[in-house]
Amino acid sequence: MTVHFPFQNSYSALPDSFFARVAPTPVAAPRLIKLNRALAVQLGLDPDLLETPEGAEILAGKRVPEGADPIAMAYAGHQFGQFVPQLGDGRAILLGEVIDKDGVRRDIQLKGSGPTPFSRRGDGRAALGPVLREYIVCEAMFALGIPTTRSLAAVVTGEHVIRETALPGAVLTRVASSHIRVGTFQFFAVRRDTDAIRQLADHVIARHYPELLGNERPYHALLAGVVARQADLVARWLLVGFIHGVMNTDNCSISGETIDYGPCAFMDTYDPAQVFSSIDEMGRYAYANQPRIALWNLTRLAECLLPLFGEEQEKAIEQAQEILGAFPDIFSKAYQAGLRRKIGLFTERDGDDALIQDLLDAMAKNQADFTLTFRRLGDAAGDPAADDARAQFMDPAAFDEWAKRWRERTALEPQTAAERRTAMNAVNPMFIPRNHRVEAVIQAAVNNDDYAPFEELVKVLAKPYEDQPEHAAYADPPLPDQRVLQTFCGT
Ligand code: AMP
Ligand code: MG
């Protein structure tokens, strides 16, 4: 039996300027190291067949499955604020699209599958470490309930890639509701190709915002839709302590999914200024800067859409500004509501925002672990004697002072302590992909060809809101000598 992919491609039917047709470059000795079987089933693929040698060849780009129409997508983008008129898929190839079990169109893309016309000076390849990092973190994000691209598979290629040293090469099979980015619009905007912008916008509306079909002002509504999804997405990132690391406009998805996991990381101790990425020297993409940067990226999208607004320039700009102006409010509403849930409030009252801010300030001052403080707060809600939350604070008295006010506030609500704890545990994860764990997993795989730690970490992170007492150690913050201070793009 051969592996059947039920492809129904739409992007490759767009005009030639949208992409370059290019097949993956075959690799020496593909070996499947991870298949996401549940996702395979969701996509209508046979996981048993994907685990055969033929399946591994497909997932490594050595064999192109029937019905695939491999392309590298064109896009531009602002990288750290600098505009680059042509980026494009330099090491990724879209095999095609399938309609999943829920009727959602999903891209199946190989990342690290060889050079394309967009590779510039790059080799088109990916190293094993970053592939494992992306696999782990994006699947963790999915389990946390955050919109994200997914990982279908990881294969090692049997070849080396040359970075600072020679490293094992790998290919990630990535699944996304699409790979269309703010940078895709920018690609056509800088070329003043208004027809292409309109075609792209129509494709995006049909695919990601079908509720806007027939709207009187579809392109205004599209901008508003992307603004709303991005505002909500970034709020969700902040609520779990996620730092994307490279929020360039080419890494900002139009569908509102988290995309392009590079030097991303979750913070351990709470610090709004936290940056991990080695290439983010100015802290442009620091934790607390992410909402501002998302709005900056969306402003670039608005500029691309202006020619479609069908008004004189000045009027169009005014309209765009009004739509963008909604971002701060949508973001804060989502963020504050999420924080209220994190501290176990069922209702909204005056003073809640200040109560929350005071907790965050105390956490920052006392180097409290972001994830554990909130998780243990759930225990403290259930049992006032539980003191694991206060133990996160360098000066536990700072917590006590705050907790007194918090208890007075929660006492105004009818829910029992147990109900409160259950609600809090459903939004405050026990397990996040902690950097030191991710690093350890990568080291074991790269240095010892040992994937057992990877498997176990992926398994634990699939149920982030469950206590999993047998895996309690995975919730621990790093010891001082385990602390990861920097993450690398590793492209
Ligand atoms: P990223 O930082 O991964 O979002 O990539 C930024 C741009 O660089 C995109 O156009 C990528 O396709 C390209 N790129 C990154 N790594 C490579 C590589 N190894 N070979 C070719 N192109 C690459
Ligand atoms: Mg990218």
CSV table of N, CA, C and O in Angstrom, one decimal, residues 239-332:
chain,number,residue,atom,x,y,z
A,239,LEU,N,-0.4,35.3,28.7
A,239,LEU,CA,-1.0,34.6,29.9
A,239,LEU,C,-0.3,33.3,30.2
A,239,LEU,O,-0.5,32.7,31.3
A,240,VAL,N,0.5,32.7,29.3
A,240,VAL,CA,1.3,31.5,29.7
A,240,VAL,C,2.8,31.8,29.7
A,240,VAL,O,3.6,30.9,29.9
A,241,GLY,N,3.2,33.1,29.6
A,241,GLY,CA,4.6,33.4,29.7
A,241,GLY,C,5.4,33.1,28.5
A,241,GLY,O,6.6,32.8,28.5
A,242,PHE,N,4.7,33.1,27.3
A,242,PHE,CA,5.4,32.7,26.0
A,242,PHE,C,6.1,33.9,25.4
A,242,PHE,O,5.5,35.0,25.3
A,243,ILE,N,7.3,33.8,24.9
A,243,ILE,CA,8.0,34.8,24.2
A,243,ILE,C,8.3,34.2,22.8
A,243,ILE,O,9.1,33.3,22.7
A,244,HIS,N,7.7,34.8,21.8
A,244,HIS,CA,8.0,34.3,20.4
A,244,HIS,C,9.4,34.4,20.0
A,244,HIS,O,10.0,33.5,19.4
A,245,GLY,N,10.0,35.6,20.2
A,245,GLY,CA,11.4,35.8,19.9
A,245,GLY,C,11.7,36.5,18.6
A,245,GLY,O,12.7,37.2,18.6
A,246,VAL,N,10.9,36.2,17.6
A,246,VAL,CA,11.2,36.8,16.3
A,246,VAL,C,9.9,37.2,15.6
A,246,VAL,O,9.5,36.7,14.6
A,247,MET,N,9.3,38.3,16.2
A,247,MET,CA,8.0,38.7,15.7
A,247,MET,C,8.1,39.6,14.4
A,247,MET,O,7.5,40.7,14.4
A,248,ASN,N,8.9,39.1,13.5
A,248,ASN,CA,9.0,39.9,12.2
A,248,ASN,C,7.7,39.8,11.5
A,248,ASN,O,6.9,38.8,11.7
A,249,THR,N,7.4,40.7,10.5
A,249,THR,CA,6.1,40.6,9.8
A,249,THR,C,6.0,39.3,9.0
A,249,THR,O,4.9,38.9,8.7
A,250,ASP,N,7.1,38.7,8.6
A,250,ASP,CA,7.0,37.5,7.9
A,250,ASP,C,6.7,36.3,8.8
A,250,ASP,O,6.5,35.2,8.4
A,251,ASN,N,6.8,36.5,10.1
A,251,ASN,CA,6.4,35.5,11.1
A,251,ASN,C,5.1,35.8,11.8
A,251,ASN,O,4.9,35.3,12.9
A,252,CYS,N,4.3,36.6,11.1
A,252,CYS,CA,3.0,37.0,11.7
A,252,CYS,C,1.9,36.4,10.8
A,252,CYS,O,1.7,36.9,9.6
A,253,SER,N,1.2,35.4,11.2
A,253,SER,CA,0.2,34.7,10.4
A,253,SER,C,-1.1,35.5,10.2
A,253,SER,O,-1.6,36.0,11.2
A,254,ILE,N,-1.6,35.5,9.0
A,254,ILE,CA,-2.9,36.1,8.8
A,254,ILE,C,-4.0,35.4,9.4
A,254,ILE,O,-5.1,35.9,9.7
A,255,SER,N,-3.9,34.1,9.6
A,255,SER,CA,-5.0,33.3,10.2
A,255,SER,C,-5.0,33.4,11.7
A,255,SER,O,-6.0,33.0,12.3
A,256,GLY,N,-4.0,34.0,12.3
A,256,GLY,CA,-4.0,34.2,13.7
A,256,GLY,C,-3.4,33.1,14.5
A,256,GLY,O,-3.6,32.9,15.7
A,257,GLU,N,-2.6,32.2,13.8
A,257,GLU,CA,-1.9,31.1,14.5
A,257,GLU,C,-0.5,31.6,14.9
A,257,GLU,O,0.1,32.4,14.1
A,258,THR,N,0.0,31.0,15.9
A,258,THR,CA,1.4,31.2,16.2
A,258,THR,C,2.2,30.5,15.2
A,258,THR,O,1.9,29.3,14.9
A,259,ILE,N,3.2,31.1,14.6
A,259,ILE,CA,4.0,30.5,13.5
A,259,ILE,C,5.5,30.8,13.6
A,259,ILE,O,5.8,31.8,14.2
A,260,ASP,N,6.3,29.9,13.0
A,260,ASP,CA,7.7,30.1,12.9
A,260,ASP,C,8.4,30.2,14.3
A,260,ASP,O,8.9,31.2,14.7
A,261,TYR,N,8.4,29.0,14.9
A,261,TYR,CA,9.1,28.9,16.2
A,261,TYR,C,10.6,28.8,16.0
A,261,TYR,O,11.1,27.9,15.5
A,262,GLY,N,11.3,29.9,16.4
A,262,GLY,CA,12.7,29.9,16.3
A,262,GLY,C,13.3,29.9,17.7
A,262,GLY,O,13.2,28.9,18.4
A,263,PRO,N,13.8,31.0,18.1
A,263,PRO,CA,14.4,31.1,19.5
A,263,PRO,C,13.4,31.4,20.5
A,263,PRO,O,13.6,32.0,21.5
A,264,CYS,N,12.2,30.9,20.3
A,264,CYS,CA,11.1,31.1,21.2
A,264,CYS,C,11.3,30.4,22.6
A,264,CYS,O,12.1,29.5,22.7
A,265,ALA,N,10.7,30.9,23.6
A,265,ALA,CA,10.9,30.3,24.9
A,265,ALA,C,9.8,30.7,25.9
A,265,ALA,O,9.1,31.8,25.7
A,266,PHE,N,9.6,30.0,26.9
A,266,PHE,CA,8.7,30.3,28.0
A,266,PHE,C,9.5,30.9,29.1
A,266,PHE,O,10.6,30.3,29.4
A,267,MET,N,9.1,31.9,29.8
A,267,MET,CA,9.9,32.4,30.9
A,267,MET,C,9.7,31.6,32.1
A,267,MET,O,8.6,31.0,32.4
A,268,ASP,N,10.7,31.5,32.9
A,268,ASP,CA,10.6,30.9,34.2
A,268,ASP,C,10.2,31.9,35.3
A,268,ASP,O,9.0,32.1,35.5
A,269,THR,N,11.1,32.7,35.8
A,269,THR,CA,10.8,33.8,36.7
A,269,THR,C,10.1,34.9,35.9
A,269,THR,O,10.5,35.2,34.7
A,270,TYR,N,9.1,35.6,36.5
A,270,TYR,CA,8.4,36.6,35.8
A,270,TYR,C,9.2,37.9,35.7
A,270,TYR,O,9.7,38.4,36.7
A,271,ASP,N,9.4,38.3,34.5
A,271,ASP,CA,10.2,39.5,34.2
A,271,ASP,C,9.6,40.1,32.9
A,271,ASP,O,9.9,39.5,31.8
A,272,PRO,N,8.9,41.2,32.9
A,272,PRO,CA,8.3,41.7,31.7
A,272,PRO,C,9.3,42.1,30.6
A,272,PRO,O,9.0,42.1,29.5
A,273,ALA,N,10.5,42.3,31.0
A,273,ALA,CA,11.6,42.7,30.0
A,273,ALA,C,12.3,41.5,29.5
A,273,ALA,O,13.3,41.6,28.8
A,274,GLN,N,11.9,40.3,29.9
A,274,GLN,CA,12.6,39.1,29.5
A,274,GLN,C,12.8,38.9,28.0
A,274,GLN,O,11.8,39.1,27.2
A,275,VAL,N,14.0,38.6,27.6
A,275,VAL,CA,14.3,38.3,26.2
A,275,VAL,C,15.2,37.1,26.2
A,275,VAL,O,16.1,37.0,27.1
A,276,PHE,N,15.0,36.1,25.3
A,276,PHE,CA,15.9,35.0,25.3
A,276,PHE,C,16.8,35.0,24.0
A,276,PHE,O,17.9,34.5,24.0
A,277,SER,N,16.1,35.4,22.9
A,277,SER,CA,16.8,35.3,21.6
A,277,SER,C,18.1,36.0,21.5
A,277,SER,O,18.2,37.2,21.8
A,278,SER,N,19.1,35.3,21.1
A,278,SER,CA,20.5,35.9,21.0
A,278,SER,C,20.5,37.0,20.0
A,278,SER,O,21.4,37.9,20.1
A,279,ILE,N,19.6,37.0,19.0
A,279,ILE,CA,19.7,38.0,18.0
A,279,ILE,C,18.8,39.2,18.3
A,279,ILE,O,18.8,40.2,17.5
A,280,ASP,N,18.1,39.2,19.4
A,280,ASP,CA,17.3,40.3,19.8
A,280,ASP,C,18.0,41.2,20.8
A,280,ASP,O,17.6,41.3,21.9
A,281,GLU,N,19.0,41.9,20.3
A,281,GLU,CA,19.9,42.6,21.2
A,281,GLU,C,19.2,43.8,21.8
A,281,GLU,O,19.5,44.2,23.0
A,282,MET,N,18.2,44.4,21.1
A,282,MET,CA,17.6,45.6,21.6
A,282,MET,C,16.3,45.3,22.5
A,282,MET,O,15.7,46.2,23.0
A,283,GLY,N,16.0,44.0,22.6
A,283,GLY,CA,14.8,43.7,23.3
A,283,GLY,C,13.5,44.1,22.6
A,283,GLY,O,12.5,44.3,23.2
A,284,ARG,N,13.6,44.2,21.3
A,284,ARG,CA,12.4,44.6,20.5
A,284,ARG,C,11.3,43.6,20.7
A,284,ARG,O,10.1,44.0,20.8
A,285,TYR,N,11.6,42.4,20.8
A,285,TYR,CA,10.6,41.3,21.0
A,285,TYR,C,10.5,40.8,22.4
A,285,TYR,O,10.2,39.6,22.6
A,286,ALA,N,10.8,41.6,23.4
A,286,ALA,CA,10.7,41.2,24.8
A,286,ALA,C,9.3,40.8,25.1
A,286,ALA,O,8.3,41.3,24.5
A,287,TYR,N,9.2,40.0,26.2
A,287,TYR,CA,7.8,39.5,26.6
A,287,TYR,C,6.8,40.6,26.6
A,287,TYR,O,5.7,40.5,25.9
A,288,ALA,N,7.0,41.7,27.3
A,288,ALA,CA,5.9,42.7,27.5
A,288,ALA,C,5.8,43.6,26.3
A,288,ALA,O,4.8,44.4,26.2
A,289,ASN,N,6.7,43.5,25.3
A,289,ASN,CA,6.7,44.4,24.1
A,289,ASN,C,5.8,43.7,23.0
A,289,ASN,O,5.5,44.4,22.0
A,290,GLN,N,5.4,42.5,23.2
A,290,GLN,CA,4.8,41.7,22.2
A,290,GLN,C,3.5,42.4,21.7
A,290,GLN,O,3.3,42.4,20.4
A,291,PRO,N,2.6,42.9,22.6
A,291,PRO,CA,1.4,43.5,22.0
A,291,PRO,C,1.7,44.7,21.1
A,291,PRO,O,1.1,44.9,20.1
A,292,ARG,N,2.7,45.5,21.6
A,292,ARG,CA,3.0,46.7,20.8
A,292,ARG,C,3.6,46.3,19.4
A,292,ARG,O,3.3,46.9,18.4
A,293,ILE,N,4.4,45.2,19.4
A,293,ILE,CA,5.0,44.8,18.1
A,293,ILE,C,3.9,44.2,17.2
A,293,ILE,O,3.9,44.4,16.0
A,294,ALA,N,3.0,43.5,17.8
A,294,ALA,CA,1.9,42.9,17.0
A,294,ALA,C,1.1,44.0,16.3
A,294,ALA,O,0.8,44.0,15.1
A,295,LEU,N,0.9,45.1,17.0
A,295,LEU,CA,0.2,46.3,16.4
A,295,LEU,C,1.0,46.9,15.3
A,295,LEU,O,0.5,47.3,14.3
A,296,TRP,N,2.3,47.0,15.6
A,296,TRP,CA,3.2,47.5,14.6
A,296,TRP,C,3.2,46.7,13.3
A,296,TRP,O,3.0,47.2,12.2
A,297,ASN,N,3.2,45.3,13.5
A,297,ASN,CA,3.1,44.5,12.3
A,297,ASN,C,1.7,44.6,11.6
A,297,ASN,O,1.7,44.6,10.3
A,298,LEU,N,0.7,44.8,12.4
A,298,LEU,CA,-0.7,45.0,11.8
A,298,LEU,C,-0.8,46.3,11.0
A,298,LEU,O,-1.5,46.4,10.0
A,299,THR,N,0.0,47.3,11.5
A,299,THR,CA,0.0,48.6,10.8
A,299,THR,C,0.6,48.4,9.4
A,299,THR,O,0.2,49.0,8.4
A,300,ARG,N,1.6,47.5,9.3
A,300,ARG,CA,2.3,47.2,8.0
A,300,ARG,C,1.2,46.5,7.1
A,300,ARG,O,1.2,46.8,6.0
A,301,LEU,N,0.4,45.6,7.7
A,301,LEU,CA,-0.6,45.0,6.9
A,301,LEU,C,-1.6,46.0,6.4
A,301,LEU,O,-2.0,46.0,5.2
A,302,ALA,N,-2.0,46.9,7.3
A,302,ALA,CA,-3.0,48.0,6.9
A,302,ALA,C,-2.4,48.8,5.7
A,302,ALA,O,-3.2,49.1,4.8
A,303,GLU,N,-1.2,49.1,5.7
A,303,GLU,CA,-0.6,49.8,4.6
A,303,GLU,C,-0.7,49.1,3.3
A,303,GLU,O,-1.0,49.7,2.3
A,304,CYS,N,-0.6,47.8,3.4
A,304,CYS,CA,-0.7,46.9,2.2
A,304,CYS,C,-2.1,46.9,1.6
A,304,CYS,O,-2.4,46.9,0.4
A,305,LEU,N,-3.1,47.0,2.6
A,305,LEU,CA,-4.5,46.9,2.2
A,305,LEU,C,-5.1,48.2,1.7
A,305,LEU,O,-6.2,48.2,1.1
A,306,LEU,N,-4.4,49.3,2.0
A,306,LEU,CA,-5.0,50.7,1.6
A,306,LEU,C,-5.5,50.8,0.2
A,306,LEU,O,-6.6,51.3,0.0
A,307,PRO,N,-4.8,50.3,-0.8
A,307,PRO,CA,-5.3,50.4,-2.2
A,307,PRO,C,-6.6,49.7,-2.4
A,307,PRO,O,-7.3,50.0,-3.4
A,308,LEU,N,-7.0,48.8,-1.5
A,308,LEU,CA,-8.2,48.1,-1.7
A,308,LEU,C,-9.4,48.8,-1.0
A,308,LEU,O,-10.5,48.4,-1.1
A,309,PHE,N,-9.1,49.8,-0.2
A,309,PHE,CA,-10.1,50.5,0.6
A,309,PHE,C,-11.1,51.3,-0.3
A,309,PHE,O,-12.1,51.8,0.2
A,310,GLY,N,-10.6,51.6,-1.6
A,310,GLY,CA,-11.5,52.2,-2.5
A,310,GLY,C,-11.9,53.6,-2.2
A,310,GLY,O,-13.0,54.0,-2.4
A,311,GLU,N,-11.1,54.3,-1.5
A,311,GLU,CA,-11.4,55.7,-1.1
A,311,GLU,C,-10.1,56.5,-1.5
A,311,GLU,O,-9.1,56.0,-1.9
A,312,GLU,N,-10.3,57.8,-1.5
A,312,GLU,CA,-9.1,58.6,-1.6
A,312,GLU,C,-8.2,58.3,-0.5
A,312,GLU,O,-8.6,57.9,0.6
A,313,GLN,N,-6.9,58.4,-0.8
A,313,GLN,CA,-5.8,58.0,0.2
A,313,GLN,C,-6.0,58.5,1.6
A,313,GLN,O,-6.0,57.7,2.5
A,314,GLU,N,-6.4,59.7,1.8
A,314,GLU,CA,-6.5,60.3,3.1
A,314,GLU,C,-7.6,59.6,3.9
A,314,GLU,O,-7.4,59.2,5.1
A,315,LYS,N,-8.7,59.4,3.2
A,315,LYS,CA,-9.8,58.8,3.9
A,315,LYS,C,-9.5,57.3,4.2
A,315,LYS,O,-9.8,56.8,5.3
A,316,ALA,N,-8.8,56.7,3.3
A,316,ALA,CA,-8.4,55.3,3.5
A,316,ALA,C,-7.5,55.1,4.7
A,316,ALA,O,-7.7,54.2,5.6
A,317,ILE,N,-6.6,56.0,4.9
A,317,ILE,CA,-5.7,56.0,6.0
A,317,ILE,C,-6.5,56.2,7.3
A,317,ILE,O,-6.2,55.5,8.3
A,318,GLU,N,-7.4,57.1,7.3
A,318,GLU,CA,-8.2,57.4,8.5
A,318,GLU,C,-9.0,56.1,8.9
A,318,GLU,O,-9.0,55.8,10.1
A,319,GLN,N,-9.5,55.4,7.9
A,319,GLN,CA,-10.3,54.2,8.2
A,319,GLN,C,-9.4,53.1,8.7
A,319,GLN,O,-9.8,52.4,9.7
A,320,ALA,N,-8.2,53.0,8.1
A,320,ALA,CA,-7.3,52.0,8.6
A,320,ALA,C,-6.9,52.3,10.1
A,320,ALA,O,-6.8,51.4,10.9
A,321,GLN,N,-6.6,53.6,10.4
A,321,GLN,CA,-6.2,54.0,11.7
A,321,GLN,C,-7.3,53.7,12.7
A,321,GLN,O,-7.1,53.2,13.8
A,322,GLU,N,-8.6,53.9,12.3
A,322,GLU,CA,-9.7,53.6,13.2
A,322,GLU,C,-9.7,52.1,13.5
A,322,GLU,O,-9.9,51.7,14.6
A,323,ILE,N,-9.5,51.2,12.5
A,323,ILE,CA,-9.5,49.8,12.7
A,323,ILE,C,-8.4,49.3,13.6
A,323,ILE,O,-8.6,48.6,14.5
A,324,LEU,N,-7.2,49.9,13.3
A,324,LEU,CA,-6.0,49.5,14.1
A,324,LEU,C,-6.2,50.0,15.6
A,324,LEU,O,-5.7,49.4,16.5
A,325,GLY,N,-7.0,51.1,15.7
A,325,GLY,CA,-7.2,51.7,17.0
A,325,GLY,C,-7.9,50.8,18.0
A,325,GLY,O,-7.9,51.0,19.2
A,326,ALA,N,-8.6,49.8,17.4
A,326,ALA,CA,-9.3,48.8,18.2
A,326,ALA,C,-8.4,47.8,18.9
A,326,ALA,O,-8.8,47.2,19.9
A,327,PHE,N,-7.2,47.7,18.4
A,327,PHE,CA,-6.3,46.7,19.0
A,327,PHE,C,-6.0,46.8,20.5
A,327,PHE,O,-6.2,45.8,21.2
A,328,PRO,N,-5.6,47.9,21.0
A,328,PRO,CA,-5.3,48.0,22.4
A,328,PRO,C,-6.5,47.5,23.3
A,328,PRO,O,-6.2,46.8,24.3
A,329,ASP,N,-7.7,47.9,22.9
A,329,ASP,CA,-8.8,47.5,23.7
A,329,ASP,C,-9.1,46.0,23.6
A,329,ASP,O,-9.4,45.4,24.7
A,330,ILE,N,-9.0,45.5,22.5
A,330,ILE,CA,-9.3,44.0,22.3
A,330,ILE,C,-8.3,43.3,23.1
A,330,ILE,O,-8.5,42.3,23.8
A,331,PHE,N,-7.0,43.7,22.9
A,331,PHE,CA,-5.9,43.0,23.6
A,331,PHE,C,-6.2,43.1,25.1
A,331,PHE,O,-6.1,42.1,25.8
A,332,SER,N,-6.4,44.3,25.7
A,332,SER,CA,-6.5,44.4,27.1
A,332,SER,C,-7.7,43.7,27.7
A,332,SER,O,-7.6,43.1,28.8
